């Protein structure tokens, strides 16, 4: 059974860079046809797609966050990562990693449990 | 790219049917048959319940159904059960390899 697990600091200072990693078990990040994405959810609010990556390194970003986001993949570790720069309190959220099908259908069938990241000094 | 519009809340009694709407534009919901729906319990990750407008993943009860008309997609839950009380989110492909979610709807089973 495919499992995804987010990891990283739970507290980040304003203006600094948020860094998270998603570790995949029970499957390979290099599986053909699957993409790996990040989604976030501010406390009490809705979901927001941050971006996605294919194992080859092709990336796709939410236009509203594109200038601050970098998603990368490490196939040797079966992991992919998120970096979000210049964070503010508005970036406080539960961050989920998930696997989806194509970059048109975006069917997120597998999700990590999520990790809360708080931006505060 | 704006969030899709969903009602903040809906409610229904056990056994009844409820419908949750998800309104977008011709650039997202209306332009593609790539609408998904997710169910989320408090403190849990979302769970896929409908994809490609009306397709149900294996294991999802057939009480859940999806449809689309123009720029509005809908999720209908028939034979409402207490366990259906949760938050529901729609999502849609928005062109240029991007995705947009709805604001979410809280379903209360009375």
PDB file of C-alpha atoms in Angstrom:
ATOM      1  CA  UNK A   1       0.000   0.000   0.000  1.00  0.00           C
ATOM      2  CA  UNK A   2       1.424   3.353  -1.058  1.00  0.00           C
ATOM      3  CA  UNK A   3       2.163   5.684   1.845  1.00  0.00           C
ATOM      4  CA  UNK A   4       3.372   9.276   1.902  1.00  0.00           C
ATOM      5  CA  UNK A   5       4.860  11.045   4.905  1.00  0.00           C
ATOM      6  CA  UNK A   6       5.620  14.738   5.231  1.00  0.00           C
ATOM      7  CA  UNK A   7       8.512  15.920   7.387  1.00  0.00           C
ATOM      8  CA  UNK A   8      10.147  19.204   8.250  1.00  0.00           C
ATOM      9  CA  UNK A   9      10.173  22.049  10.789  1.00  0.00           C
ATOM     10  CA  UNK A  10       6.849  22.878  12.368  1.00  0.00           C
ATOM     11  CA  UNK A  11       7.856  26.480  13.032  1.00  0.00           C
ATOM     12  CA  UNK A  12       9.377  28.922  10.570  1.00  0.00           C
ATOM     13  CA  UNK A  13      10.209  32.579  11.114  1.00  0.00           C
ATOM     14  CA  UNK A  14       8.725  35.282   8.888  1.00  0.00           C
ATOM     15  CA  UNK A  15      10.802  36.083   5.779  1.00  0.00           C
ATOM     16  CA  UNK A  16      12.605  32.743   6.023  1.00  0.00           C
ATOM     17  CA  UNK A  17      12.245  29.664   3.803  1.00  0.00           C
ATOM     18  CA  UNK A  18       9.832  26.825   4.546  1.00  0.00           C
ATOM     19  CA  UNK A  19      11.286  23.433   3.618  1.00  0.00           C
ATOM     20  CA  UNK A  20       9.366  20.157   3.658  1.00  0.00           C
ATOM     21  CA  UNK A  21      10.094  16.666   2.388  1.00  0.00           C
ATOM     22  CA  UNK A  22       7.683  13.916   1.400  1.00  0.00           C
ATOM     23  CA  UNK A  23       8.953  10.363   1.728  1.00  0.00           C
ATOM     24  CA  UNK A  24       7.224   7.646  -0.280  1.00  0.00           C
ATOM     25  CA  UNK A  25       6.977   4.042   0.843  1.00  0.00           C
ATOM     26  CA  UNK A  26       5.239   1.068  -0.708  1.00  0.00           C
ATOM     27  CA  UNK A  27       5.889   2.374  -4.193  1.00  0.00           C
ATOM     28  CA  UNK A  28       8.387   4.178  -6.385  1.00  0.00           C
ATOM     29  CA  UNK A  29       8.479   7.890  -7.086  1.00  0.00           C
ATOM     30  CA  UNK A  30       9.678   6.908 -10.558  1.00  0.00           C
ATOM     31  CA  UNK A  31       6.457   5.099 -11.402  1.00  0.00           C
ATOM     32  CA  UNK A  32       5.508   6.086 -14.906  1.00  0.00           C
ATOM     33  CA  UNK A  33       2.420   8.219 -15.260  1.00  0.00           C
ATOM     34  CA  UNK A  34       2.210   9.515 -11.710  1.00  0.00           C
ATOM     35  CA  UNK A  35       2.889  12.994 -10.454  1.00  0.00           C
ATOM     36  CA  UNK A  36       3.653  14.177  -6.947  1.00  0.00           C
ATOM     37  CA  UNK A  37       2.115  17.279  -5.510  1.00  0.00           C
ATOM     38  CA  UNK A  38       1.906  19.627  -2.564  1.00  0.00           C
ATOM     39  CA  UNK A  39      -1.376  21.013  -1.265  1.00  0.00           C
ATOM     40  CA  UNK A  40      -1.873  23.234   1.766  1.00  0.00           C
ATOM     41  CA  UNK A  41      -4.767  24.139   4.027  1.00  0.00           C
ATOM     42  CA  UNK A  42      -4.676  27.155   6.364  1.00  0.00           C
ATOM     43  CA  UNK A  43      -6.370  26.497   9.695  1.00  0.00           C
ATOM     44  CA  UNK A  44     -10.140  26.491   9.234  1.00  0.00           C
ATOM     45  CA  UNK A  45      -9.864  27.235   5.516  1.00  0.00           C
ATOM     46  CA  UNK A  46      -9.924  25.441   2.196  1.00  0.00           C
ATOM     47  CA  UNK A  47      -7.389  23.541   0.142  1.00  0.00           C
ATOM     48  CA  UNK A  48      -4.865  25.211  -2.146  1.00  0.00           C
ATOM     49  CA  UNK A  49      -2.749  23.397  -4.741  1.00  0.00           C
ATOM     50  CA  UNK A  50       0.865  24.549  -4.503  1.00  0.00           C
ATOM     51  CA  UNK A  51       2.481  22.592  -7.284  1.00  0.00           C
ATOM     52  CA  UNK A  52       3.484  19.207  -8.672  1.00  0.00           C
ATOM     53  CA  UNK A  53       6.492  17.389 -10.056  1.00  0.00           C
ATOM     54  CA  UNK A  54       7.170  14.379 -12.256  1.00  0.00           C
ATOM     55  CA  UNK A  55      10.055  12.071 -11.448  1.00  0.00           C
ATOM     56  CA  UNK A  56      11.911  13.401 -14.479  1.00  0.00           C
ATOM     57  CA  UNK A  57      11.982  16.804 -12.819  1.00  0.00           C
ATOM     58  CA  UNK A  58       9.231  18.550 -14.788  1.00  0.00           C
ATOM     59  CA  UNK A  59       7.455  20.965 -12.470  1.00  0.00           C
ATOM     60  CA  UNK A  60       4.059  22.681 -12.471  1.00  0.00           C
ATOM     61  CA  UNK A  61       3.204  25.506 -10.087  1.00  0.00           C
ATOM     62  CA  UNK A  62       0.215  27.495  -8.905  1.00  0.00           C
ATOM     63  CA  UNK A  63       0.640  30.868 -10.640  1.00  0.00           C
ATOM     64  CA  UNK A  64      -0.134  32.706  -7.407  1.00  0.00           C
ATOM     65  CA  UNK A  65       2.803  31.058  -5.617  1.00  0.00           C
ATOM     66  CA  UNK A  66       5.164  30.394  -8.505  1.00  0.00           C
ATOM     67  CA  UNK A  67       7.615  33.162  -7.669  1.00  0.00           C
ATOM     68  CA  UNK A  68       8.265  31.703  -4.204  1.00  0.00           C
ATOM     69  CA  UNK A  69       7.987  27.947  -4.762  1.00  0.00           C
ATOM     70  CA  UNK A  70      10.486  25.297  -5.766  1.00  0.00           C
ATOM     71  CA  UNK A  71       9.609  21.604  -5.877  1.00  0.00           C
ATOM     72  CA  UNK A  72      12.368  19.071  -6.431  1.00  0.00           C
ATOM     73  CA  UNK A  73      12.701  15.301  -6.564  1.00  0.00           C
ATOM     74  CA  UNK A  74      15.328  12.876  -5.263  1.00  0.00           C
ATOM     75  CA  UNK A  75      14.676   9.520  -6.887  1.00  0.00           C
ATOM     76  CA  UNK A  76      17.532   7.840  -4.996  1.00  0.00           C
ATOM     77  CA  UNK A  77      15.769   8.580  -1.708  1.00  0.00           C
ATOM     78  CA  UNK A  78      12.217   8.149  -3.063  1.00  0.00           C
ATOM     79  CA  UNK A  79      11.450  11.665  -1.893  1.00  0.00           C
ATOM     80  CA  UNK A  80      10.294  14.989  -3.210  1.00  0.00           C
ATOM     81  CA  UNK A  81      10.586  18.343  -1.518  1.00  0.00           C
ATOM     82  CA  UNK A  82       8.992  21.767  -1.237  1.00  0.00           C
ATOM     83  CA  UNK A  83      10.690  25.084  -0.637  1.00  0.00           C
ATOM     84  CA  UNK A  84       8.639  28.232  -0.098  1.00  0.00           C
ATOM     85  CA  UNK A  85      10.598  31.440   0.309  1.00  0.00           C
ATOM     86  CA  UNK A  86       9.841  34.716   2.085  1.00  0.00           C
ATOM     87  CA  UNK A  87       7.091  33.232   4.219  1.00  0.00           C
ATOM     88  CA  UNK A  88       4.554  35.277   6.149  1.00  0.00           C
ATOM     89  CA  UNK A  89       1.820  34.399   8.626  1.00  0.00           C
ATOM     90  CA  UNK A  90      -0.452  33.766   5.632  1.00  0.00           C
ATOM     91  CA  UNK A  91       1.655  30.704   4.826  1.00  0.00           C
ATOM     92  CA  UNK A  92       0.696  29.049   8.120  1.00  0.00           C
ATOM     93  CA  UNK A  93      -1.103  25.874   7.100  1.00  0.00           C
ATOM     94  CA  UNK A  94      -1.234  22.117   7.132  1.00  0.00           C
ATOM     95  CA  UNK A  95       0.883  21.001   4.198  1.00  0.00           C
ATOM     96  CA  UNK A  96      -0.022  17.766   2.447  1.00  0.00           C
ATOM     97  CA  UNK A  97       1.928  15.785  -0.106  1.00  0.00           C
ATOM     98  CA  UNK A  98      -0.048  13.599  -2.476  1.00  0.00           C
ATOM     99  CA  UNK A  99       0.176  11.491  -5.610  1.00  0.00           C
ATOM    100  CA  UNK A 100      -1.944  12.262  -8.624  1.00  0.00           C
ATOM    101  CA  UNK A 101      -2.500  11.113 -12.129  1.00  0.00           C
ATOM    102  CA  UNK A 102      -1.898  13.396 -15.083  1.00  0.00           C
ATOM    103  CA  UNK A 103      -1.399  17.166 -14.935  1.00  0.00           C
ATOM    104  CA  UNK A 104      -4.806  17.624 -16.448  1.00  0.00           C
ATOM    105  CA  UNK A 105      -7.024  15.296 -14.481  1.00  0.00           C
ATOM    106  CA  UNK A 106      -5.161  15.930 -11.189  1.00  0.00           C
ATOM    107  CA  UNK A 107      -6.790  13.017  -9.376  1.00  0.00           C
ATOM    108  CA  UNK A 108      -5.233  12.944  -5.912  1.00  0.00           C
ATOM    109  CA  UNK A 109      -5.824   9.355  -4.811  1.00  0.00           C
ATOM    110  CA  UNK A 110      -3.098   9.086  -2.195  1.00  0.00           C
ATOM    111  CA  UNK A 111      -2.344  11.662   0.487  1.00  0.00           C
ATOM    112  CA  UNK A 112       0.068  12.037   3.344  1.00  0.00           C
ATOM    113  CA  UNK A 113      -1.329  12.758   6.798  1.00  0.00           C
ATOM    114  CA  UNK A 114      -0.271  16.395   6.604  1.00  0.00           C
ATOM    115  CA  UNK A 115       2.082  18.483   8.706  1.00  0.00           C
ATOM    116  CA  UNK A 116       1.286  21.801  10.353  1.00  0.00           C
ATOM    117  CA  UNK A 117       3.736  24.584   9.649  1.00  0.00           C
ATOM    118  CA  UNK A 118       3.381  27.753  11.670  1.00  0.00           C
ATOM    119  CA  UNK A 119       5.024  30.989  10.579  1.00  0.00           C
ATOM    120  CA  UNK A 120       5.829  33.046  13.637  1.00  0.00           C
ATOM    121  CA  UNK A 121       8.726  34.845  15.238  1.00  0.00           C
TER     122      UNK A 121
ATOM    123  CA  UNK B   1      -7.182  31.829 -11.091  1.00  0.00           C
ATOM    124  CA  UNK B   2      -9.876  32.154  -8.398  1.00  0.00           C
ATOM    125  CA  UNK B   3     -11.155  29.472  -6.054  1.00  0.00           C
ATOM    126  CA  UNK B   4     -14.276  27.652  -7.169  1.00  0.00           C
ATOM    127  CA  UNK B   5     -17.444  28.701  -5.358  1.00  0.00           C
ATOM    128  CA  UNK B   6     -19.124  26.251  -3.007  1.00  0.00           C
ATOM    129  CA  UNK B   7     -21.864  26.875  -0.409  1.00  0.00           C
ATOM    130  CA  UNK B   8     -20.348  27.259   3.042  1.00  0.00           C
ATOM    131  CA  UNK B   9     -22.722  24.676   4.485  1.00  0.00           C
ATOM    132  CA  UNK B  10     -25.526  22.286   3.641  1.00  0.00           C
ATOM    133  CA  UNK B  11     -27.556  19.981   5.819  1.00  0.00           C
ATOM    134  CA  UNK B  12     -29.940  17.081   5.559  1.00  0.00           C
ATOM    135  CA  UNK B  13     -31.614  14.391   7.605  1.00  0.00           C
ATOM    136  CA  UNK B  14     -30.625  10.731   7.516  1.00  0.00           C
ATOM    137  CA  UNK B  15     -32.014   9.019   4.442  1.00  0.00           C
ATOM    138  CA  UNK B  16     -32.450  12.258   2.502  1.00  0.00           C
ATOM    139  CA  UNK B  17     -30.424  13.460  -0.460  1.00  0.00           C
ATOM    140  CA  UNK B  18     -28.247  16.555  -0.512  1.00  0.00           C
ATOM    141  CA  UNK B  19     -26.491  18.281  -3.381  1.00  0.00           C
ATOM    142  CA  UNK B  20     -23.369  20.412  -3.111  1.00  0.00           C
ATOM    143  CA  UNK B  21     -22.622  22.789  -5.961  1.00  0.00           C
ATOM    144  CA  UNK B  22     -19.250  23.907  -7.251  1.00  0.00           C
ATOM    145  CA  UNK B  23     -19.314  26.906  -9.567  1.00  0.00           C
ATOM    146  CA  UNK B  24     -16.427  28.021 -11.705  1.00  0.00           C
ATOM    147  CA  UNK B  25     -15.955  29.513 -15.134  1.00  0.00           C
ATOM    148  CA  UNK B  26     -15.519  28.384 -18.717  1.00  0.00           C
ATOM    149  CA  UNK B  27     -11.775  28.369 -18.002  1.00  0.00           C
ATOM    150  CA  UNK B  28     -12.024  25.632 -15.423  1.00  0.00           C
ATOM    151  CA  UNK B  29     -15.191  23.682 -14.568  1.00  0.00           C
ATOM    152  CA  UNK B  30     -16.972  24.550 -17.785  1.00  0.00           C
ATOM    153  CA  UNK B  31     -14.005  23.942 -20.018  1.00  0.00           C
ATOM    154  CA  UNK B  32     -12.949  20.471 -18.963  1.00  0.00           C
ATOM    155  CA  UNK B  33     -14.449  17.260 -17.629  1.00  0.00           C
ATOM    156  CA  UNK B  34     -11.798  17.104 -14.934  1.00  0.00           C
ATOM    157  CA  UNK B  35     -13.708  17.835 -11.747  1.00  0.00           C
ATOM    158  CA  UNK B  36     -12.926  15.875  -8.592  1.00  0.00           C
ATOM    159  CA  UNK B  37     -14.559  15.794  -5.177  1.00  0.00           C
ATOM    160  CA  UNK B  38     -12.911  15.093  -1.830  1.00  0.00           C
ATOM    161  CA  UNK B  39     -14.332  14.259   1.586  1.00  0.00           C
ATOM    162  CA  UNK B  40     -12.434  15.475   4.643  1.00  0.00           C
ATOM    163  CA  UNK B  41     -13.019  14.678   8.290  1.00  0.00           C
ATOM    164  CA  UNK B  42     -11.608  17.037  10.957  1.00  0.00           C
ATOM    165  CA  UNK B  43      -7.886  16.573  11.405  1.00  0.00           C
ATOM    166  CA  UNK B  44      -7.651  14.094   8.537  1.00  0.00           C
ATOM    167  CA  UNK B  45      -6.370  14.207   5.005  1.00  0.00           C
ATOM    168  CA  UNK B  46      -8.907  14.567   2.192  1.00  0.00           C
ATOM    169  CA  UNK B  47     -10.216  11.410   0.537  1.00  0.00           C
ATOM    170  CA  UNK B  48     -11.054  11.180  -3.145  1.00  0.00           C
ATOM    171  CA  UNK B  49     -14.715  10.292  -3.723  1.00  0.00           C
ATOM    172  CA  UNK B  50     -15.399  11.431  -7.318  1.00  0.00           C
ATOM    173  CA  UNK B  51     -13.093  12.118 -10.264  1.00  0.00           C
ATOM    174  CA  UNK B  52     -13.553  13.081 -13.905  1.00  0.00           C
ATOM    175  CA  UNK B  53     -16.923  14.658 -12.978  1.00  0.00           C
ATOM    176  CA  UNK B  54     -18.800  11.438 -12.264  1.00  0.00           C
ATOM    177  CA  UNK B  55     -16.406   8.529 -11.764  1.00  0.00           C
ATOM    178  CA  UNK B  56     -16.256   6.781  -8.389  1.00  0.00           C
ATOM    179  CA  UNK B  57     -13.030   5.196  -7.148  1.00  0.00           C
ATOM    180  CA  UNK B  58     -13.225   1.625  -6.002  1.00  0.00           C
ATOM    181  CA  UNK B  59     -14.679   1.384  -2.503  1.00  0.00           C
ATOM    182  CA  UNK B  60     -16.690   4.598  -2.596  1.00  0.00           C
ATOM    183  CA  UNK B  61     -20.402   3.887  -2.050  1.00  0.00           C
ATOM    184  CA  UNK B  62     -22.689   4.488  -5.002  1.00  0.00           C
ATOM    185  CA  UNK B  63     -24.641   6.892  -2.773  1.00  0.00           C
ATOM    186  CA  UNK B  64     -22.090   9.441  -3.958  1.00  0.00           C
ATOM    187  CA  UNK B  65     -22.566  10.737  -7.487  1.00  0.00           C
ATOM    188  CA  UNK B  66     -21.240  13.632  -9.512  1.00  0.00           C
ATOM    189  CA  UNK B  67     -22.474  15.641 -12.467  1.00  0.00           C
ATOM    190  CA  UNK B  68     -21.791  18.841 -14.348  1.00  0.00           C
ATOM    191  CA  UNK B  69     -23.825  21.405 -16.236  1.00  0.00           C
ATOM    192  CA  UNK B  70     -22.100  24.353 -17.807  1.00  0.00           C
ATOM    193  CA  UNK B  71     -19.792  26.009 -15.318  1.00  0.00           C
ATOM    194  CA  UNK B  72     -21.287  24.232 -12.295  1.00  0.00           C
ATOM    195  CA  UNK B  73     -20.428  20.782 -11.015  1.00  0.00           C
ATOM    196  CA  UNK B  74     -22.486  19.018  -8.374  1.00  0.00           C
ATOM    197  CA  UNK B  75     -21.980  16.298  -5.819  1.00  0.00           C
ATOM    198  CA  UNK B  76     -25.101  14.450  -4.726  1.00  0.00           C
ATOM    199  CA  UNK B  77     -25.199  12.237  -1.666  1.00  0.00           C
ATOM    200  CA  UNK B  78     -28.298  10.076  -1.495  1.00  0.00           C
ATOM    201  CA  UNK B  79     -29.496   8.040   1.484  1.00  0.00           C
ATOM    202  CA  UNK B  80     -27.638  10.382   3.817  1.00  0.00           C
ATOM    203  CA  UNK B  81     -25.892   8.697   6.731  1.00  0.00           C
ATOM    204  CA  UNK B  82     -24.428  10.124   9.925  1.00  0.00           C
ATOM    205  CA  UNK B  83     -20.941   9.177   8.747  1.00  0.00           C
ATOM    206  CA  UNK B  84     -21.312  11.489   5.748  1.00  0.00           C
ATOM    207  CA  UNK B  85     -20.985  14.512   8.017  1.00  0.00           C
ATOM    208  CA  UNK B  86     -17.719  16.052   6.843  1.00  0.00           C
ATOM    209  CA  UNK B  87     -16.254  18.808   4.708  1.00  0.00           C
ATOM    210  CA  UNK B  88     -16.413  18.407   0.942  1.00  0.00           C
ATOM    211  CA  UNK B  89     -14.119  20.046  -1.598  1.00  0.00           C
ATOM    212  CA  UNK B  90     -14.314  20.187  -5.362  1.00  0.00           C
ATOM    213  CA  UNK B  91     -11.358  20.734  -7.646  1.00  0.00           C
ATOM    214  CA  UNK B  92     -11.015  21.386 -11.350  1.00  0.00           C
ATOM    215  CA  UNK B  93      -8.321  21.524 -13.959  1.00  0.00           C
ATOM    216  CA  UNK B  94      -7.871  25.212 -14.819  1.00  0.00           C
ATOM    217  CA  UNK B  95      -5.747  25.008 -17.938  1.00  0.00           C
ATOM    218  CA  UNK B  96      -1.998  25.386 -18.414  1.00  0.00           C
ATOM    219  CA  UNK B  97      -1.383  22.405 -16.133  1.00  0.00           C
ATOM    220  CA  UNK B  98      -2.857  24.095 -13.075  1.00  0.00           C
ATOM    221  CA  UNK B  99      -5.493  23.091 -10.551  1.00  0.00           C
ATOM    222  CA  UNK B 100      -8.007  25.074  -8.549  1.00  0.00           C
ATOM    223  CA  UNK B 101      -9.977  23.956  -5.494  1.00  0.00           C
ATOM    224  CA  UNK B 102     -13.314  25.088  -4.161  1.00  0.00           C
ATOM    225  CA  UNK B 103     -13.645  26.797  -0.805  1.00  0.00           C
ATOM    226  CA  UNK B 104     -15.249  23.763   0.799  1.00  0.00           C
ATOM    227  CA  UNK B 105     -18.709  22.873   2.096  1.00  0.00           C
ATOM    228  CA  UNK B 106     -19.545  21.629   5.576  1.00  0.00           C
ATOM    229  CA  UNK B 107     -22.207  18.937   5.471  1.00  0.00           C
ATOM    230  CA  UNK B 108     -24.258  18.532   8.635  1.00  0.00           C
ATOM    231  CA  UNK B 109     -26.439  15.450   9.108  1.00  0.00           C
ATOM    232  CA  UNK B 110     -29.331  16.536  11.281  1.00  0.00           C
TER     233      UNK B 110
END
